[in-house]
PDB file of C-alpha atoms in Angstrom:
ATOM      1  CA  LYS I  17       7.777   0.210  -5.759  1.00  0.00           C
ATOM      2  CA  GLN I  18       7.574   3.388  -3.681  1.00  0.00           C
ATOM      3  CA  THR I  19       3.877   2.724  -3.120  1.00  0.00           C
ATOM      4  CA  TYR I  20       4.571  -0.866  -2.051  1.00  0.00           C
ATOM      5  CA  ASP I  21       7.353   0.158   0.335  1.00  0.00           C
ATOM      6  CA  GLU I  22       4.988   2.418   2.306  1.00  0.00           C
ATOM      7  CA  ILE I  23       2.233  -0.165   2.772  1.00  0.00           C
ATOM      8  CA  PRO I  24       1.785  -0.864   6.527  1.00  0.00           C
ATOM      9  CA  PHE I  25       2.204  -4.636   6.526  1.00  0.00           C
ATOM     10  CA  ASP I  26       1.545  -4.808  10.252  1.00  0.00           C
ATOM     11  CA  ILE I  27      -2.143  -4.475   9.379  1.00  0.00           C
ATOM     12  CA  VAL I  28      -2.214  -5.472   5.686  1.00  0.00           C
ATOM     13  CA  ASP I  29      -2.454  -9.231   5.180  1.00  0.00           C
ATOM     14  CA  GLN I  30      -2.249  -9.389   1.420  1.00  0.00           C
ATOM     15  CA  VAL I  31      -1.652  -7.182  -1.620  1.00  0.00           C
ATOM     16  CA  ILE I  32      -3.339  -7.952  -4.931  1.00  0.00           C
ATOM     17  CA  MET I  33      -2.498  -6.300  -8.233  1.00  0.00           C
ATOM     18  CA  VAL I  34      -4.501  -6.733 -11.434  1.00  0.00           C
ATOM     19  CA  ASP I  35      -2.754  -5.804 -14.664  1.00  0.00           C
ATOM     20  CA  ASP I  36      -5.196  -4.868 -17.408  1.00  0.00           C
ATOM     21  CA  ALA I  37      -3.203  -6.108 -20.427  1.00  0.00           C
ATOM     22  CA  SER I  38      -0.636  -3.323 -20.020  1.00  0.00           C
ATOM     23  CA  THR I  39       2.682  -3.222 -21.861  1.00  0.00           C
ATOM     24  CA  ASP I  40       4.684  -1.134 -19.377  1.00  0.00           C
ATOM     25  CA  GLY I  41       6.097  -3.981 -17.299  1.00  0.00           C
ATOM     26  CA  THR I  42       3.881  -3.316 -14.277  1.00  0.00           C
ATOM     27  CA  ALA I  43       3.037  -6.991 -13.801  1.00  0.00           C
ATOM     28  CA  GLN I  44       6.701  -7.978 -13.851  1.00  0.00           C
ATOM     29  CA  VAL I  45       7.600  -5.388 -11.205  1.00  0.00           C
ATOM     30  CA  ALA I  46       4.692  -6.546  -9.034  1.00  0.00           C
ATOM     31  CA  GLU I  47       5.749 -10.185  -9.273  1.00  0.00           C
ATOM     32  CA  GLU I  48       9.336  -9.278  -8.391  1.00  0.00           C
ATOM     33  CA  LEU I  49       8.002  -7.604  -5.239  1.00  0.00           C
ATOM     34  CA  GLY I  50       6.118 -10.759  -4.337  1.00  0.00           C
ATOM     35  CA  ILE I  51       2.699  -9.248  -4.981  1.00  0.00           C
ATOM     36  CA  ARG I  52      -0.077 -11.642  -5.908  1.00  0.00           C
ATOM     37  CA  THR I  53      -0.632 -10.631  -9.520  1.00  0.00           C
ATOM     38  CA  PHE I  54      -3.448 -11.279 -11.975  1.00  0.00           C
ATOM     39  CA  VAL I  55      -3.094 -10.367 -15.642  1.00  0.00           C
ATOM     40  CA  HIS I  56      -5.925  -9.722 -18.085  1.00  0.00           C
ATOM     41  CA  LEU I  57      -5.003 -11.003 -21.530  1.00  0.00           C
ATOM     42  CA  ASN I  58      -7.389  -8.428 -23.001  1.00  0.00           C
ATOM     43  CA  ASN I  59      -8.078  -4.920 -21.749  1.00  0.00           C
ATOM     44  CA  LEU I  60     -11.295  -5.027 -19.717  1.00  0.00           C
ATOM     45  CA  GLY I  61     -11.303  -1.344 -18.830  1.00  0.00           C
ATOM     46  CA  TYR I  62     -10.847   0.535 -15.560  1.00  0.00           C
ATOM     47  CA  GLY I  63     -14.063  -0.805 -14.078  1.00  0.00           C
ATOM     48  CA  GLY I  64     -13.471  -4.305 -15.380  1.00  0.00           C
ATOM     49  CA  ASN I  65     -10.087  -4.279 -13.680  1.00  0.00           C
ATOM     50  CA  GLN I  66     -11.653  -3.362 -10.349  1.00  0.00           C
ATOM     51  CA  LYS I  67     -14.261  -6.098 -10.610  1.00  0.00           C
ATOM     52  CA  THR I  68     -11.446  -8.630 -10.846  1.00  0.00           C
ATOM     53  CA  CYS I  69      -9.675  -6.978  -7.900  1.00  0.00           C
ATOM     54  CA  TYR I  70     -12.695  -7.222  -5.629  1.00  0.00           C
ATOM     55  CA  ARG I  71     -13.619 -10.729  -6.726  1.00  0.00           C
ATOM     56  CA  GLU I  72     -10.115 -11.974  -5.926  1.00  0.00           C
ATOM     57  CA  ALA I  73      -9.979 -10.004  -2.663  1.00  0.00           C
ATOM     58  CA  LEU I  74     -13.208 -11.592  -1.471  1.00  0.00           C
ATOM     59  CA  LYS I  75     -11.747 -15.025  -2.165  1.00  0.00           C
ATOM     60  CA  THR I  76      -9.085 -14.287   0.474  1.00  0.00           C
ATOM     61  CA  ASP I  77     -11.788 -13.786   3.144  1.00  0.00           C
ATOM     62  CA  ALA I  78     -10.731 -10.146   3.566  1.00  0.00           C
ATOM     63  CA  ASP I  79     -12.859  -8.136   6.000  1.00  0.00           C
ATOM     64  CA  VAL I  80     -11.652  -4.765   4.653  1.00  0.00           C
ATOM     65  CA  VAL I  81     -10.468  -4.058   1.110  1.00  0.00           C
ATOM     66  CA  ILE I  82      -8.494  -0.945   0.146  1.00  0.00           C
ATOM     67  CA  MET I  83      -8.257   0.342  -3.419  1.00  0.00           C
ATOM     68  CA  LEU I  84      -4.883   2.046  -3.873  1.00  0.00           C
ATOM     69  CA  HIS I  85      -3.481   3.121  -7.238  1.00  0.00           C
ATOM     70  CA  PRO I  86       0.124   1.901  -7.689  1.00  0.00           C
ATOM     71  CA  ASP I  87       1.436   5.185  -9.148  1.00  0.00           C
ATOM     72  CA  TYR I  88       2.004   6.793  -5.694  1.00  0.00           C
ATOM     73  CA  GLN I  89      -0.575   9.509  -6.303  1.00  0.00           C
ATOM     74  CA  TYR I  90      -2.185   8.472  -3.012  1.00  0.00           C
ATOM     75  CA  THR I  91      -0.125   7.771   0.097  1.00  0.00           C
ATOM     76  CA  PRO I  92      -0.399   4.242   1.558  1.00  0.00           C
ATOM     77  CA  LYS I  93       0.150   5.777   5.008  1.00  0.00           C
ATOM     78  CA  LEU I  94      -3.599   6.374   5.334  1.00  0.00           C
ATOM     79  CA  ILE I  95      -4.492   2.704   4.905  1.00  0.00           C
ATOM     80  CA  GLY I  96      -4.630   2.130   8.665  1.00  0.00           C
ATOM     81  CA  ALA I  97      -6.908   5.089   9.336  1.00  0.00           C
ATOM     82  CA  MET I  98      -9.254   4.250   6.483  1.00  0.00           C
ATOM     83  CA  ALA I  99      -9.375   0.551   7.322  1.00  0.00           C
ATOM     84  CA  SER I 100     -10.126   1.238  10.990  1.00  0.00           C
ATOM     85  CA  LEU I 101     -13.196   3.318  10.117  1.00  0.00           C
ATOM     86  CA  VAL I 102     -14.526   0.330   8.205  1.00  0.00           C
ATOM     87  CA  ALA I 103     -13.346  -2.349  10.657  1.00  0.00           C
ATOM     88  CA  VAL I 104     -15.196  -0.846  13.631  1.00  0.00           C
ATOM     89  CA  GLY I 105     -18.420  -0.887  11.635  1.00  0.00           C
ATOM     90  CA  GLN I 106     -18.731   2.874  11.374  1.00  0.00           C
ATOM     91  CA  TYR I 107     -18.782   2.959   7.571  1.00  0.00           C
ATOM     92  CA  ASP I 108     -18.963   0.502   4.693  1.00  0.00           C
ATOM     93  CA  LEU I 109     -17.201   2.879   2.295  1.00  0.00           C
ATOM     94  CA  VAL I 110     -14.503   5.393   3.220  1.00  0.00           C
ATOM     95  CA  LEU I 111     -13.255   7.914   0.654  1.00  0.00           C
ATOM     96  CA  GLY I 112      -9.840   9.572   0.744  1.00  0.00           C
ATOM     97  CA  SER I 113     -10.814  13.159  -0.072  1.00  0.00           C
ATOM     98  CA  ARG I 114      -8.333  15.548  -1.672  1.00  0.00           C
ATOM     99  CA  ILE I 115     -10.726  18.439  -1.066  1.00  0.00           C
ATOM    100  CA  ILE I 116     -11.308  18.472   2.704  1.00  0.00           C
ATOM    101  CA  SER I 117      -7.875  19.899   3.549  1.00  0.00           C
ATOM    102  CA  GLY I 118      -8.167  22.624   0.913  1.00  0.00           C
ATOM    103  CA  GLY I 119      -4.775  21.751  -0.571  1.00  0.00           C
ATOM    104  CA  ALA I 120      -5.839  20.232  -3.887  1.00  0.00           C
ATOM    105  CA  LEU I 121      -4.468  23.044  -6.061  1.00  0.00           C
ATOM    106  CA  SER I 122      -1.261  23.485  -4.059  1.00  0.00           C
ATOM    107  CA  GLY I 123      -0.783  19.727  -4.339  1.00  0.00           C
ATOM    108  CA  GLY I 124      -0.660  20.012  -8.107  1.00  0.00           C
ATOM    109  CA  MET I 125      -4.216  19.268  -9.195  1.00  0.00           C
ATOM    110  CA  PRO I 126      -4.705  20.987 -12.588  1.00  0.00           C
ATOM    111  CA  LEU I 127      -7.076  23.945 -12.383  1.00  0.00           C
ATOM    112  CA  TYR I 128      -9.505  22.540 -14.955  1.00  0.00           C
ATOM    113  CA  LYS I 129      -9.701  19.266 -13.019  1.00  0.00           C
ATOM    114  CA  TYR I 130     -10.310  21.114  -9.764  1.00  0.00           C
ATOM    115  CA  ILE I 131     -13.094  23.246 -11.257  1.00  0.00           C
ATOM    116  CA  SER I 132     -14.792  20.281 -12.919  1.00  0.00           C
ATOM    117  CA  ASN I 133     -14.423  18.293  -9.677  1.00  0.00           C
ATOM    118  CA  ARG I 134     -16.188  20.982  -7.674  1.00  0.00           C
ATOM    119  CA  ILE I 135     -18.975  21.520 -10.228  1.00  0.00           C
ATOM    120  CA  LEU I 136     -19.693  17.820 -10.648  1.00  0.00           C
ATOM    121  CA  THR I 137     -19.589  17.251  -6.892  1.00  0.00           C
ATOM    122  CA  LEU I 138     -22.078  20.089  -6.311  1.00  0.00           C
ATOM    123  CA  ILE I 139     -24.505  18.677  -8.869  1.00  0.00           C
ATOM    124  CA  GLU I 140     -24.113  15.159  -7.503  1.00  0.00           C
ATOM    125  CA  ASN I 141     -24.729  16.261  -3.932  1.00  0.00           C
ATOM    126  CA  ILE I 142     -27.963  17.924  -5.045  1.00  0.00           C
ATOM    127  CA  LEU I 143     -29.223  14.975  -7.103  1.00  0.00           C
ATOM    128  CA  LEU I 144     -28.042  12.309  -4.642  1.00  0.00           C
ATOM    129  CA  SER I 145     -29.069  14.305  -1.524  1.00  0.00           C
ATOM    130  CA  GLN I 146     -25.592  14.052   0.019  1.00  0.00           C
ATOM    131  CA  LYS I 147     -22.869  16.281   1.502  1.00  0.00           C
ATOM    132  CA  ILE I 148     -19.796  14.444   0.229  1.00  0.00           C
ATOM    133  CA  SER I 149     -16.725  16.633  -0.376  1.00  0.00           C
ATOM    134  CA  GLU I 150     -15.487  14.652  -3.390  1.00  0.00           C
ATOM    135  CA  TYR I 151     -16.843  11.806  -5.515  1.00  0.00           C
ATOM    136  CA  HIS I 152     -13.816  11.474  -7.779  1.00  0.00           C
ATOM    137  CA  THR I 153     -11.044  10.164  -5.565  1.00  0.00           C
ATOM    138  CA  GLY I 154      -9.307   6.904  -6.422  1.00  0.00           C
ATOM    139  CA  TYR I 155      -8.497   6.073  -2.788  1.00  0.00           C
ATOM    140  CA  ARG I 156     -11.201   4.005  -1.102  1.00  0.00           C
ATOM    141  CA  ALA I 157     -11.803   1.468   1.652  1.00  0.00           C
ATOM    142  CA  PHE I 158     -14.625  -1.068   1.458  1.00  0.00           C
ATOM    143  CA  SER I 159     -16.247  -3.466   3.885  1.00  0.00           C
ATOM    144  CA  ARG I 160     -16.717  -7.074   2.876  1.00  0.00           C
ATOM    145  CA  ARG I 161     -20.425  -6.592   3.485  1.00  0.00           C
ATOM    146  CA  LEU I 162     -20.538  -3.829   0.872  1.00  0.00           C
ATOM    147  CA  LEU I 163     -18.624  -5.701  -1.832  1.00  0.00           C
ATOM    148  CA  GLN I 164     -20.758  -8.781  -1.332  1.00  0.00           C
ATOM    149  CA  GLY I 165     -24.014  -6.862  -1.084  1.00  0.00           C
ATOM    150  CA  LEU I 166     -23.874  -4.618  -4.147  1.00  0.00           C
ATOM    151  CA  PRO I 167     -24.700  -5.873  -7.666  1.00  0.00           C
ATOM    152  CA  LEU I 168     -21.290  -4.836  -8.986  1.00  0.00           C
ATOM    153  CA  GLU I 169     -21.831  -6.629 -12.283  1.00  0.00           C
ATOM    154  CA  ASN I 170     -24.315  -3.848 -13.127  1.00  0.00           C
ATOM    155  CA  LEU I 171     -21.529  -1.252 -13.050  1.00  0.00           C
ATOM    156  CA  SER I 172     -19.689   0.084 -16.090  1.00  0.00           C
ATOM    157  CA  ASN I 173     -16.301  -1.307 -17.115  1.00  0.00           C
ATOM    158  CA  ASP I 174     -15.127   2.240 -17.924  1.00  0.00           C
ATOM    159  CA  PHE I 175     -13.909   5.086 -15.691  1.00  0.00           C
ATOM    160  CA  VAL I 176     -17.435   5.994 -14.550  1.00  0.00           C
ATOM    161  CA  PHE I 177     -17.353   2.732 -12.533  1.00  0.00           C
ATOM    162  CA  ASP I 178     -16.094   4.618  -9.466  1.00  0.00           C
ATOM    163  CA  ASN I 179     -18.933   7.112  -9.593  1.00  0.00           C
ATOM    164  CA  GLU I 180     -21.596   4.515 -10.227  1.00  0.00           C
ATOM    165  CA  PHE I 181     -20.221   2.589  -7.247  1.00  0.00           C
ATOM    166  CA  ILE I 182     -20.821   5.531  -4.908  1.00  0.00           C
ATOM    167  CA  ALA I 183     -24.306   6.165  -6.306  1.00  0.00           C
ATOM    168  CA  MET I 184     -25.156   2.490  -5.835  1.00  0.00           C
ATOM    169  CA  THR I 185     -23.768   2.543  -2.275  1.00  0.00           C
ATOM    170  CA  ILE I 186     -25.959   5.532  -1.441  1.00  0.00           C
ATOM    171  CA  TYR I 187     -29.035   4.049  -3.095  1.00  0.00           C
ATOM    172  CA  PHE I 188     -28.836   0.822  -1.092  1.00  0.00           C
ATOM    173  CA  GLY I 189     -28.262   2.692   2.161  1.00  0.00           C
ATOM    174  CA  TYR I 190     -24.681   1.813   3.114  1.00  0.00           C
ATOM    175  CA  PRO I 191     -22.965   4.507   5.249  1.00  0.00           C
ATOM    176  CA  ILE I 192     -20.136   6.502   3.652  1.00  0.00           C
ATOM    177  CA  GLY I 193     -17.323   8.338   5.460  1.00  0.00           C
ATOM    178  CA  GLU I 194     -14.426  10.527   4.341  1.00  0.00           C
ATOM    179  CA  ILE I 195     -10.884  11.202   5.459  1.00  0.00           C
ATOM    180  CA  SER I 196      -8.548  13.969   4.331  1.00  0.00           C
ATOM    181  CA  CYS I 197      -5.961  12.799   1.807  1.00  0.00           C
ATOM    182  CA  PRO I 198      -3.048  14.891   0.470  1.00  0.00           C
ATOM    183  CA  THR I 199      -2.993  15.638  -3.242  1.00  0.00           C
ATOM    184  CA  LYS I 200       0.003  14.619  -5.316  1.00  0.00           C
ATOM    185  CA  TYR I 201       0.152  15.249  -9.043  1.00  0.00           C
ATOM    186  CA  PHE I 202       3.279  14.606 -11.089  1.00  0.00           C
ATOM    187  CA  PRO I 203       4.085  13.694 -14.723  1.00  0.00           C
ATOM    188  CA  GLU I 204       4.248   9.948 -14.040  1.00  0.00           C
ATOM    189  CA  ALA I 205       0.874   9.825 -12.269  1.00  0.00           C
ATOM    190  CA  SER I 206      -1.874   8.024 -14.152  1.00  0.00           C
ATOM    191  CA  SER I 207      -4.577  10.238 -15.603  1.00  0.00           C
ATOM    192  CA  ILE I 208      -7.091  10.331 -18.428  1.00  0.00           C
ATOM    193  CA  ASN I 209      -6.944  12.791 -21.316  1.00  0.00           C
ATOM    194  CA  PHE I 210      -9.348  15.676 -21.855  1.00  0.00           C
ATOM    195  CA  ARG I 211     -11.623  13.763 -24.233  1.00  0.00           C
ATOM    196  CA  ARG I 212     -12.055  10.879 -21.812  1.00  0.00           C
ATOM    197  CA  SER I 213     -12.429  13.349 -18.935  1.00  0.00           C
ATOM    198  CA  LEU I 214     -15.312  14.937 -20.836  1.00  0.00           C
ATOM    199  CA  LYS I 215     -16.881  11.520 -21.416  1.00  0.00           C
ATOM    200  CA  TYR I 216     -16.441  10.751 -17.720  1.00  0.00           C
ATOM    201  CA  GLY I 217     -18.118  14.029 -16.750  1.00  0.00           C
ATOM    202  CA  PHE I 218     -21.190  13.282 -18.842  1.00  0.00           C
ATOM    203  CA  GLY I 219     -21.228   9.759 -17.404  1.00  0.00           C
ATOM    204  CA  VAL I 220     -21.222  11.195 -13.881  1.00  0.00           C
ATOM    205  CA  LEU I 221     -24.180  13.459 -14.652  1.00  0.00           C
ATOM    206  CA  HIS I 222     -26.009  10.568 -16.311  1.00  0.00           C
ATOM    207  CA  THR I 223     -25.500   8.393 -13.231  1.00  0.00           C
ATOM    208  CA  ALA I 224     -26.770  11.100 -10.875  1.00  0.00           C
ATOM    209  CA  LEU I 225     -29.852  11.653 -13.031  1.00  0.00           C
ATOM    210  CA  LEU I 226     -30.575   7.914 -13.157  1.00  0.00           C
ATOM    211  CA  PHE I 227     -30.389   7.871  -9.352  1.00  0.00           C
ATOM    212  CA  ARG I 228     -32.843  10.754  -9.035  1.00  0.00           C
ATOM    213  CA  PHE I 229     -35.262   9.337 -11.635  1.00  0.00           C
ATOM    214  CA  LYS I 230     -35.186   6.000  -9.809  1.00  0.00           C
ATOM    215  CA  LYS I 231     -35.928   7.722  -6.490  1.00  0.00           C
ATOM    216  CA  TRP I 232     -38.832   9.581  -8.102  1.00  0.00           C
ATOM    217  CA  GLY I 233     -40.136   6.366  -9.646  1.00  0.00           C
ATOM    218  CA  LEU I 234     -39.856   7.779 -13.171  1.00  0.00           C
ATOM    219  CA  TYR I 235     -37.358   5.236 -14.464  1.00  0.00           C
ATOM    220  CA  HIS I 236     -35.936   1.932 -13.287  1.00  0.00           C
ATOM    221  CA  PRO I 237     -32.361   1.523 -14.569  1.00  0.00           C
ATOM    222  CA  LYS I 238     -30.569  -1.806 -14.283  1.00  0.00           C
ATOM    223  CA  LEU I 239     -27.809  -0.052 -12.319  1.00  0.00           C
ATOM    224  CA  PHE I 240     -29.958  -0.035  -9.184  1.00  0.00           C
ATOM    225  CA  GLU I 241     -31.442  -3.521  -9.484  1.00  0.00           C
ATOM    226  CA  ARG I 242     -30.174  -5.811  -6.762  1.00  0.00           C
ATOM    227  CA  LYS I 243     -30.530  -9.164  -8.504  1.00  0.00           C
ATOM    228  CA  GLY I 244     -27.329 -11.163  -8.274  1.00  0.00           C
ATOM    229  CA  SER I 245     -25.322  -9.109  -5.779  1.00  0.00           C
ATOM    230  CA  GLY I 246     -21.547  -9.175  -5.567  1.00  0.00           C
ATOM    231  CA  THR I 247     -18.899  -9.754  -8.219  1.00  0.00           C
ATOM    232  CA  SER I 248     -19.908 -12.756 -10.244  1.00  0.00           C
ATOM    233  CA  GLU I 249     -17.441 -14.865 -12.166  1.00  0.00           C
ATOM    234  CA  HIS I 250     -18.675 -13.233 -15.350  1.00  0.00           C
ATOM    235  CA  ALA I 251     -18.661  -9.629 -14.094  1.00  0.00           C
TER     236      ALA I 251
END
């Protein structure tokens, strides 16, 4: 509710929430707030949830789509700034970076997460030939052109979806921008455990290597094939 209350409705036309077969009452709270809510009867995974989000958002004829986690870990107050960078045609993807300001640790990011974030980002920047400050933020703004143009059905349904999305965006040449975003960690904030974090880390490295092998012409993974762009009904 705190997240919803801070959404700038002077520029936001519609809010969509997709509940991935949760049992914590999230869907009920969203419906009480008047949010357009979609519920998966079966858990489709973090990436599967996002595919539904973007498919439904595109049906509303949205020009700019913002991904914002409902747990208040990211402030909705940056929606306007992020959306404007997309709306003026400057970028097709804008990332809310927790690293640019240098306040990630003081904002509560666990030390092991910070270290792994920096190491993975360094490796990714080398393999993807980029200078992005952070690949692992959950706060993002997308252009309609990007969501319609990428073959999102090729992406994983797991947590590595976010990282594959960036790699795919880079591969197909869409411009990416960043904006500083404050870090907020607290007990109620959503997070993945150490085992899944480890799996995610290996998935990130795998994605970066696939990108580089594709660029070198050594391997042609399905991830970077552009057949059937966008979020299909069966994504």
